[in-house]
XYZ file of C-alpha atoms in Angstrom:
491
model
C 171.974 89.004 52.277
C 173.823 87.087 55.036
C 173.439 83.157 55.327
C 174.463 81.799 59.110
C 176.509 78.113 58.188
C 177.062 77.242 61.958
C 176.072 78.325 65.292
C 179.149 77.643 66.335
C 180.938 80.197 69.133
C 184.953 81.201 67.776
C 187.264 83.580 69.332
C 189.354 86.009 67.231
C 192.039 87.720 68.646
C 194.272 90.725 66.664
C 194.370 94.454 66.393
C 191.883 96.495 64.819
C 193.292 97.803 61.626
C 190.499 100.283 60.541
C 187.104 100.962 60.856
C 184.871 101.081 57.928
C 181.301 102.144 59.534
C 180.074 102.691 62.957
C 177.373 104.267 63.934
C 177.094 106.683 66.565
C 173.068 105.679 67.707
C 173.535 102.170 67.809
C 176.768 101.242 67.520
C 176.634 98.583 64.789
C 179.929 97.951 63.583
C 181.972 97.692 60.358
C 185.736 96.664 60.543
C 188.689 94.887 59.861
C 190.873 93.597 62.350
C 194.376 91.783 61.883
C 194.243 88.890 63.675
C 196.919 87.180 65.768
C 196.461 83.099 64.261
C 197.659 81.294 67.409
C 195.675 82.775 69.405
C 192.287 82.180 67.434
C 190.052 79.508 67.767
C 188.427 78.349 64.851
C 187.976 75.374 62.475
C 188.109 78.378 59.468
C 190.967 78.669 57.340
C 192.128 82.407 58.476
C 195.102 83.096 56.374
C 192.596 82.161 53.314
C 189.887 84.483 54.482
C 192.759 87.545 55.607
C 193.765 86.835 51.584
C 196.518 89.579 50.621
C 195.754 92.209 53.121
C 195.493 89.858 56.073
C 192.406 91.631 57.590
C 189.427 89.589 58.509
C 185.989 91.572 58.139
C 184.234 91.666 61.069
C 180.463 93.618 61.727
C 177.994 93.890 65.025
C 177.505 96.082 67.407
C 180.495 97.355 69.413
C 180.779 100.527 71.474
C 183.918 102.853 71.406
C 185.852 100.848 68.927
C 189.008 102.244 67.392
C 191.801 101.275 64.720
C 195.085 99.884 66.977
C 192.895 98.276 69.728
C 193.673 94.709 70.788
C 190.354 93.127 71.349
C 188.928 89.803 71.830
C 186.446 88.814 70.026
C 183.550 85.967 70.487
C 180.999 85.294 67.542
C 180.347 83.225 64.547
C 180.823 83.063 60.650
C 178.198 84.516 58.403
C 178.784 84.840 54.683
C 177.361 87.770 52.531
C 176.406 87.474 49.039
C 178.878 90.375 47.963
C 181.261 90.471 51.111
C 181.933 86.841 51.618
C 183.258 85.762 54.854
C 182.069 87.875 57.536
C 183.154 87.358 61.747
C 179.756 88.669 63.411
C 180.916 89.502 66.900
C 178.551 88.319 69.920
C 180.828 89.648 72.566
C 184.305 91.476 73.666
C 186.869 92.565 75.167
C 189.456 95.099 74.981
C 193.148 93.605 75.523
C 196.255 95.813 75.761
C 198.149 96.037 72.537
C 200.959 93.991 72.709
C 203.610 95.569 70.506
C 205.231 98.969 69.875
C 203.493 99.185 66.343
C 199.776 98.297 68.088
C 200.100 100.633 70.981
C 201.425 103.637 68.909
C 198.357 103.082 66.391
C 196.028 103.066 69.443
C 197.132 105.976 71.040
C 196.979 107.719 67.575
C 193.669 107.082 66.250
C 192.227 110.228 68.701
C 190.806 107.480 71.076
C 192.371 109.660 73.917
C 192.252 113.570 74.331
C 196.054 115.176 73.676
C 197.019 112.201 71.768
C 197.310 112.470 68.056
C 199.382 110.506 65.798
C 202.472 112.750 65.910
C 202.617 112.957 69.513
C 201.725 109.071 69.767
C 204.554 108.216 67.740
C 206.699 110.601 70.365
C 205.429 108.981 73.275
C 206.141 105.215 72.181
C 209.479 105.959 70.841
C 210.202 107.795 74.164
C 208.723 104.519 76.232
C 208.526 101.511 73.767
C 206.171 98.283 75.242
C 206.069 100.383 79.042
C 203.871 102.963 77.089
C 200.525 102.256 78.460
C 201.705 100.725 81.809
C 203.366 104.759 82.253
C 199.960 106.436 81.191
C 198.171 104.855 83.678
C 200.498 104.386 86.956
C 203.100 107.255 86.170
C 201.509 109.803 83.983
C 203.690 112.147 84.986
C 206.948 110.436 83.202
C 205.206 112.121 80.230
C 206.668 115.234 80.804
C 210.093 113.418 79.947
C 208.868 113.618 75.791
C 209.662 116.014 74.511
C 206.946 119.228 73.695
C 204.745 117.698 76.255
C 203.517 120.286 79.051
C 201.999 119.434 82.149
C 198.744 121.254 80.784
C 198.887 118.023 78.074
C 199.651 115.438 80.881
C 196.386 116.461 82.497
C 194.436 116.235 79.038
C 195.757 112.973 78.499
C 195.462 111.692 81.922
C 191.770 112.630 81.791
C 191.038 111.014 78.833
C 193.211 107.520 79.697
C 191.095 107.160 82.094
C 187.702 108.341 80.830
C 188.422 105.390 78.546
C 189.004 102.600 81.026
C 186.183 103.756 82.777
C 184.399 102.950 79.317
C 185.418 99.894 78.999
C 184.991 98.933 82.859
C 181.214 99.644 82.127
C 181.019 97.608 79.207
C 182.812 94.688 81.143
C 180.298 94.658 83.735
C 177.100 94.633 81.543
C 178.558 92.289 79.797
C 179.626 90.177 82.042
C 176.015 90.162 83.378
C 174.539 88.795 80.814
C 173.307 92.409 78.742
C 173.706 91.562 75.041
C 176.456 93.917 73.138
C 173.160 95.697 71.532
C 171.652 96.573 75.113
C 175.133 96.996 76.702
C 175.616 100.291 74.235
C 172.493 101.657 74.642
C 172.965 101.483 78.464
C 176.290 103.255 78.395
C 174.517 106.017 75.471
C 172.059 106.609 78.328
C 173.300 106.471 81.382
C 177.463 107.813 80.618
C 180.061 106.974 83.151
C 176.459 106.172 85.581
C 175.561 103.386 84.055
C 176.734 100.768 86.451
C 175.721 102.387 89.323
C 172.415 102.951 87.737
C 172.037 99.669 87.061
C 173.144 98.763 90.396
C 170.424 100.912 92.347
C 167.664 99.839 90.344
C 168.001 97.489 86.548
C 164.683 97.820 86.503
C 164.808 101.108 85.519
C 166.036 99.975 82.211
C 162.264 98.851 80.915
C 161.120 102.747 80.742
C 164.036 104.093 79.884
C 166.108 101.901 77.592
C 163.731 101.447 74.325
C 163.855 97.745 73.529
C 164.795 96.784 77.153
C 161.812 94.892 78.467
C 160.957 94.091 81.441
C 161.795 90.264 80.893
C 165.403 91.732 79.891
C 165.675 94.038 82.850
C 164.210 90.951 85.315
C 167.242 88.730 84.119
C 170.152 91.434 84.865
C 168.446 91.904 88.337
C 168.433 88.039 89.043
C 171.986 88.249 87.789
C 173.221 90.875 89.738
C 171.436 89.036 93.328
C 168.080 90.979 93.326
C 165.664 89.875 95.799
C 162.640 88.373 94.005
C 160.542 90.391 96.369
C 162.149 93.498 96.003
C 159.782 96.292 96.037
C 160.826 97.658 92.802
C 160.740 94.391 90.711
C 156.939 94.456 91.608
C 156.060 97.924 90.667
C 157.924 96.779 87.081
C 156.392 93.720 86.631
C 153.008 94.953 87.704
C 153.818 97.743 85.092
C 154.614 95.290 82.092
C 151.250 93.145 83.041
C 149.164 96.301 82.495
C 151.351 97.240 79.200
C 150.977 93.770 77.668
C 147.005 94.224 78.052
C 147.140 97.697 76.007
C 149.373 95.912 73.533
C 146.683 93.092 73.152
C 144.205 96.195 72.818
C 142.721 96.954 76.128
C 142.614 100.539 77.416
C 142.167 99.208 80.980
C 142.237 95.864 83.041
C 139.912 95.292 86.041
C 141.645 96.137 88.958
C 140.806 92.284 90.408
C 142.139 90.709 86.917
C 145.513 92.901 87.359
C 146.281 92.156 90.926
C 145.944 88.236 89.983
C 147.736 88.079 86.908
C 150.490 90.116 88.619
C 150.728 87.727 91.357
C 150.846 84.824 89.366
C 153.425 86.264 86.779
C 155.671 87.708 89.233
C 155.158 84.401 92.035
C 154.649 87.078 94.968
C 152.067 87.828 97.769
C 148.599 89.139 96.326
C 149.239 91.703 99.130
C 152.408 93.653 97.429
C 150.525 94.097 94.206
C 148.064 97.421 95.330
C 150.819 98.982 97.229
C 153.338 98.739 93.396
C 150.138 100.043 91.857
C 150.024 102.978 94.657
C 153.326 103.436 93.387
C 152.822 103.704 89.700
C 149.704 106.112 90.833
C 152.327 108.501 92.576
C 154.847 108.669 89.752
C 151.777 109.597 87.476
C 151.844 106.398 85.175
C 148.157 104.501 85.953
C 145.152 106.053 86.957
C 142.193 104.481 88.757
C 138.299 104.951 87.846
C 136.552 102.612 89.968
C 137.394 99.220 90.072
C 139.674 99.713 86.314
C 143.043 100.674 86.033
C 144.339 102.031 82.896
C 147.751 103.595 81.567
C 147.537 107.204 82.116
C 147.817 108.129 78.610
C 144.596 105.899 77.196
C 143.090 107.017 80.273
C 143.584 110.821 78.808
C 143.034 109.728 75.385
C 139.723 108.101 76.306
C 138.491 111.267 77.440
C 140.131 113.499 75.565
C 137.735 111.714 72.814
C 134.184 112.274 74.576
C 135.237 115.925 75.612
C 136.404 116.328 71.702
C 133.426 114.943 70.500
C 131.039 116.077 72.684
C 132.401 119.748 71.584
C 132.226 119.092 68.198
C 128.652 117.771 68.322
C 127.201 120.633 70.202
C 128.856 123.366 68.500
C 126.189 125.937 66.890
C 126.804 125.377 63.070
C 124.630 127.224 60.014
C 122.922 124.325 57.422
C 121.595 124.485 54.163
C 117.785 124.489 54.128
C 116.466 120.893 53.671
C 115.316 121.785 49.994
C 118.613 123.491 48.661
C 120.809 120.197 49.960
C 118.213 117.820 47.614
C 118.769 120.138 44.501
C 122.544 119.912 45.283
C 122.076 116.320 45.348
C 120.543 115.644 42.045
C 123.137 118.265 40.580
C 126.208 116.115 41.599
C 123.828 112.878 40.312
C 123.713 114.648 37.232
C 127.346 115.784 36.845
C 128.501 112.387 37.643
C 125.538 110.390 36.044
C 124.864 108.140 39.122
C 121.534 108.047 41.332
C 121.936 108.003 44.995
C 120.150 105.527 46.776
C 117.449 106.760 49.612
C 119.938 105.133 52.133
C 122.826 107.830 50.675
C 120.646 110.401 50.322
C 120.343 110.371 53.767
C 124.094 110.204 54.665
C 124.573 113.490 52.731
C 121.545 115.436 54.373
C 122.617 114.432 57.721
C 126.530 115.281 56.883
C 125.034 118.638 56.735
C 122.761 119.025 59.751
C 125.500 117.431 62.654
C 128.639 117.950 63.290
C 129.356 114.965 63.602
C 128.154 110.995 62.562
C 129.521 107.658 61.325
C 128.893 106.541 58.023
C 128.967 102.228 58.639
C 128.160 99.475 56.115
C 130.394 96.632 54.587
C 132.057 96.358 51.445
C 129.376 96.991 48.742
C 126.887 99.108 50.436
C 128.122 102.694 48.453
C 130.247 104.328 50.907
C 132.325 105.489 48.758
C 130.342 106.991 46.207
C 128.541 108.561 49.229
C 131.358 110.028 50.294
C 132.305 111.147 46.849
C 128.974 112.770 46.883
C 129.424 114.643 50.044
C 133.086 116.035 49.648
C 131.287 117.007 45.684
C 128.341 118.687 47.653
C 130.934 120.549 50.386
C 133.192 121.838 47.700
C 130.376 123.499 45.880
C 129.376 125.531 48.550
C 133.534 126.652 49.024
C 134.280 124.331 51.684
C 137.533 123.012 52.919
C 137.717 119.318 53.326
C 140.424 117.344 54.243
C 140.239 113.588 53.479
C 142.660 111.189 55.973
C 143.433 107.517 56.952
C 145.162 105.154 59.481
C 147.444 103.595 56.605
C 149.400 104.973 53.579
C 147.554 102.217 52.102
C 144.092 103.506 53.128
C 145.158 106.868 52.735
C 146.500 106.301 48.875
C 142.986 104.138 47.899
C 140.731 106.632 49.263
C 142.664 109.316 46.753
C 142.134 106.920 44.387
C 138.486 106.534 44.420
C 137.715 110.033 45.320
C 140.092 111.728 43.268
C 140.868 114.426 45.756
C 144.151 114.161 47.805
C 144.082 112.206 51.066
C 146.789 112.149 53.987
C 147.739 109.455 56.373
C 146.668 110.574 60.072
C 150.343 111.067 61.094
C 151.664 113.186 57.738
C 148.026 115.095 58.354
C 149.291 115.840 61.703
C 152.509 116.485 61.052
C 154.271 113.464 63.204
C 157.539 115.058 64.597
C 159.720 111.282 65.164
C 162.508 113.677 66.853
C 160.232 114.965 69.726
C 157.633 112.275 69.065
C 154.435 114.076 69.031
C 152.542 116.128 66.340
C 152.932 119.434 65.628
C 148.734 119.760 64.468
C 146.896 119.964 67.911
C 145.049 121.836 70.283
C 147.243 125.171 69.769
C 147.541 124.899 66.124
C 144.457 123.478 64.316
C 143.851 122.007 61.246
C 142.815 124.963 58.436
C 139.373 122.845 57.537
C 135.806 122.963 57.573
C 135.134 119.166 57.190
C 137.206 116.366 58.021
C 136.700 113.087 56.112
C 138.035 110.078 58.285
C 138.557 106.746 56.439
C 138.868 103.151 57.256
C 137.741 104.646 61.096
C 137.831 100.793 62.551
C 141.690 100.888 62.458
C 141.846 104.051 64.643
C 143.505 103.173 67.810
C 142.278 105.339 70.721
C 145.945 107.716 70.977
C 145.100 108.057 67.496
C 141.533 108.902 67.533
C 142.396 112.049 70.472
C 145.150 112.930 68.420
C 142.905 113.661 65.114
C 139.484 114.784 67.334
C 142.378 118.022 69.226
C 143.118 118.873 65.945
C 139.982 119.418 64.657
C 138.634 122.887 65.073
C 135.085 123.647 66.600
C 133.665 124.713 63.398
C 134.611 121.646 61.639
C 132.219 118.773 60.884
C 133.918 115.044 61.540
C 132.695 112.843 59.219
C 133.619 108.924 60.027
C 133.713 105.800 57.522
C 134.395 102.541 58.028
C 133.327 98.762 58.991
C 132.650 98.236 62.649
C 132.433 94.347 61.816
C 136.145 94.838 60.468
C 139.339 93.787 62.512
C 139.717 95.946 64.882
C 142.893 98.908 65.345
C 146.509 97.165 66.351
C 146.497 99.458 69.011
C 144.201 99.863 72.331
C 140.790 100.973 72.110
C 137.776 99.492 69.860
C 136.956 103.071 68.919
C 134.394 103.102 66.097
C 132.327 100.197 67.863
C 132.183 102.260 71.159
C 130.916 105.172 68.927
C 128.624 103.246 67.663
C 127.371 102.050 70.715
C 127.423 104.850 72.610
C 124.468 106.231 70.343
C 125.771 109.631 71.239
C 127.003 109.730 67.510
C 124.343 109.494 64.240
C 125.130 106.282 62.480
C 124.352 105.573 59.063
């Protein structure tokens, strides 16, 4: 656990001694770095918190960071329960090393191609201090060292400058205000591009920086001179309006509700809003039905779920006769020594006769021994059912209660997080004969499609859950729609 004493901004100068963690995805940061003490700035007592070693711990997220680097660092003091004193770094800077010690350690710790330790060591003997000023104005003096070809001048020149260019693009995202977190995923994106990228167009950085909004990507723009009315600050912010509607759980917005609230967020002429939405119709990312506008993908979703259902409901499936499901019933009454109410009875009979319905109530009205009737009643006649939920959560309770195993939705699916889709879908379809969905009112509409493409024709879809329950986190009210679509048997 880390505790935060003081706000307050210090600088740290000194030499990176070694790293302890770094990761390569995000770039968070584990080190120690040797500082130089007059050219710190801090009230904190630095030789005390260096101790014996005289290293300073210092952690956040830093890109390209190596042992024998002279950096500068900005921050503040945290202390950790088991660590102690801690420098968490806010921003910095790369600064030449300034001794023959701290520029042969840099050049040896791999940060440049054709430079090991041995040859570092070669190199800075050969040139002392001038080291780095020959690498980069008169790489060809290398060739003076000996056991250093011109083949291994080129490597090294390559990478010398590779490097600068690395820091060159931190510099300027920094300097424009991008955090240290944002700054590395920019450069882990876009390579030596990013500051052209950002250049052309930072508000690029909303779809294709995760975590970069468009608030984020507005600032660097108004940083870097954007024109308030630039054509593609208006096709973003119109973007993020529609976005922040799905987040508050709207598939769509009314096309007149979008065009204001755009105008109003973004303080621009009513006019420019339909031609950014023309825009985000020709790069495929909103779609228009009538006077709504949704996100493509809940527009797909939405009816991928009424062409899913509708397929389900009308697909041609053999039913016990009326008489042979009542003598199943009072078999599984007897076997578990409950009576079914008439109410029940009727769920079961009709999760027989459709292939699809909705069984509703609130807490107390014997859903769940219904539906530990009906999975009893489809595993007699050598049935496959699959029981599912939104939630681990839901997904453990409803094994509890039923004593057959259920899956969450996304483990049922088999949620890929590397491609970040599911592997169960239209082309490879769930092995079942009835699928048992629980605690339905949390089902966001991506969800919902996700489950119905899964589900193969033969299948019955059997739904449970409170429509008068809080509604999914993400867009769509799906079971109340079903519901009140009366397209789908409630009961």
């Amino acid at each position: 656990m880390l505790r935060t004493p003081s706000n307050a901004i210090d600088t740290l100068v000194g030499v990176i001694e070694r790293i302890t963690f770094q990761s390569e995805d995000t770039g968070y940061t584990i080190a120690k770095i040797k500082p130089e003490l007059r050219s710190c700035k801090t009230s904190e007592n630095l030789a005390r918190i260096a101790g014996r070693e005289g290293v300073i711990p210092i952690i956040g997220t830093m890109a390209t960071l190596v042992a024998g680097e002279r950096m500068e660092l900005q921050g503040y003091w945290v202390t950790h329960d088991k660590y102690g004193k801690q420098f968490k770094v806010t921003d910095y800077k790369s600064l030449q090393p300034n001794s023959v010690e701290g520029i042969q350690k840099y050049l040896g710790s791999g940060l440049i191609k054709g430079i090991g330790p041995s040859r570092a060591k070669m190199i800075v003997d050969h040139f002392g201090v001038e080291t780095l000023d020959i690498i980069d104005a008169k790489p060809e003096r290398l060739l003076e060292v000996k056991g250093v070809a011109r083949k291994t001048v080129e490597i090294i020149q390559k990478g010398w400058h590779a490097q600068k260019h690395i820091q060159e693009v931190m510099q300027f995202l920094l300097a424009n205000n991008v955090s240290i977190t944002y700054a590395v995923k920019i450069y882990k994106t876009y390579g030596d591009d990013a500051i052209q990228m950002v250049m052309e167009n930072p508000y690029r950085l909303s779809t294709d920086i995760w975590g970069v909004g468009f608030k984020t990507a507005d600032q660097i723009a108004m940083n870097l001179g954007v024109d308030p009315r630039d054509p593609a600050r208006i096709v973003a912010g119109a973007r993020y309006v529609l976005q922040k509607h799905t987040e508050e759980g709207h598939v769509f917005v009314p096309l007149d509700d979008l065009i204001e609230e755009s105008t109003a967020f973004l303080d621009v002429e009513p006019d420019s809003i339909p031609v950014a939405l023309d825009t985000l119709v020709r790069s495929d990312e909103i779609v228009y039905e009538k006077d709504r506008v949704f996100m493509k993908p809940y527009y797909h979703a939405e009816q991928g779920i009424v062409r899913h259902l509708d397929r389900l409901i009308n697909f041609p499936r053999p039913a016990p006769p009326e008489e042979q499901i009542s003598l199943m019933i009072q078999t599984v009454e007897k076997n578990r020594r409950i009576t079914f109410n008439d109410h029940q009875k009727a769920a079961i009979h009709l999760s027989f006769t459709k292939g699809v319905m909705v069984l509703t109530g609130g807490p107390g009205t014997g859903k769940t021994t219904c539906v530990q009737g009906v999975i009893d009643l489809f595993k007699e006649i050598g049935s496959r059912v699959i029981l599912t939920a939104p939630t681990g959560r839901a997904a453990k309770r409803l094994s509890e209660v039923t004593g057959s195993e259920a899956k969450t939705m996304h483990r049922l699916l088999e949620f890929n997080p590397r491609t970040r889709n599911f592997n169960k879908g239209w082309e490879d379809q769930l092995d079942a004969d009835v699928v048992i969905l629980d605690e339905v009112s949390m089902v966001d509409t991506i969800m919902m499609n996700a489950l119905l493409r899964a589900i193969p024709d033969t299948a019955r879809f059997i739904m449970v859950g409170d429509a008068d329950q809080l509604p999914s986190v993400g867009a769509g009210n799906v079971l109340r729609d079903i519901i009140s679509s009366h397209v789908v048997p409630p009961v």
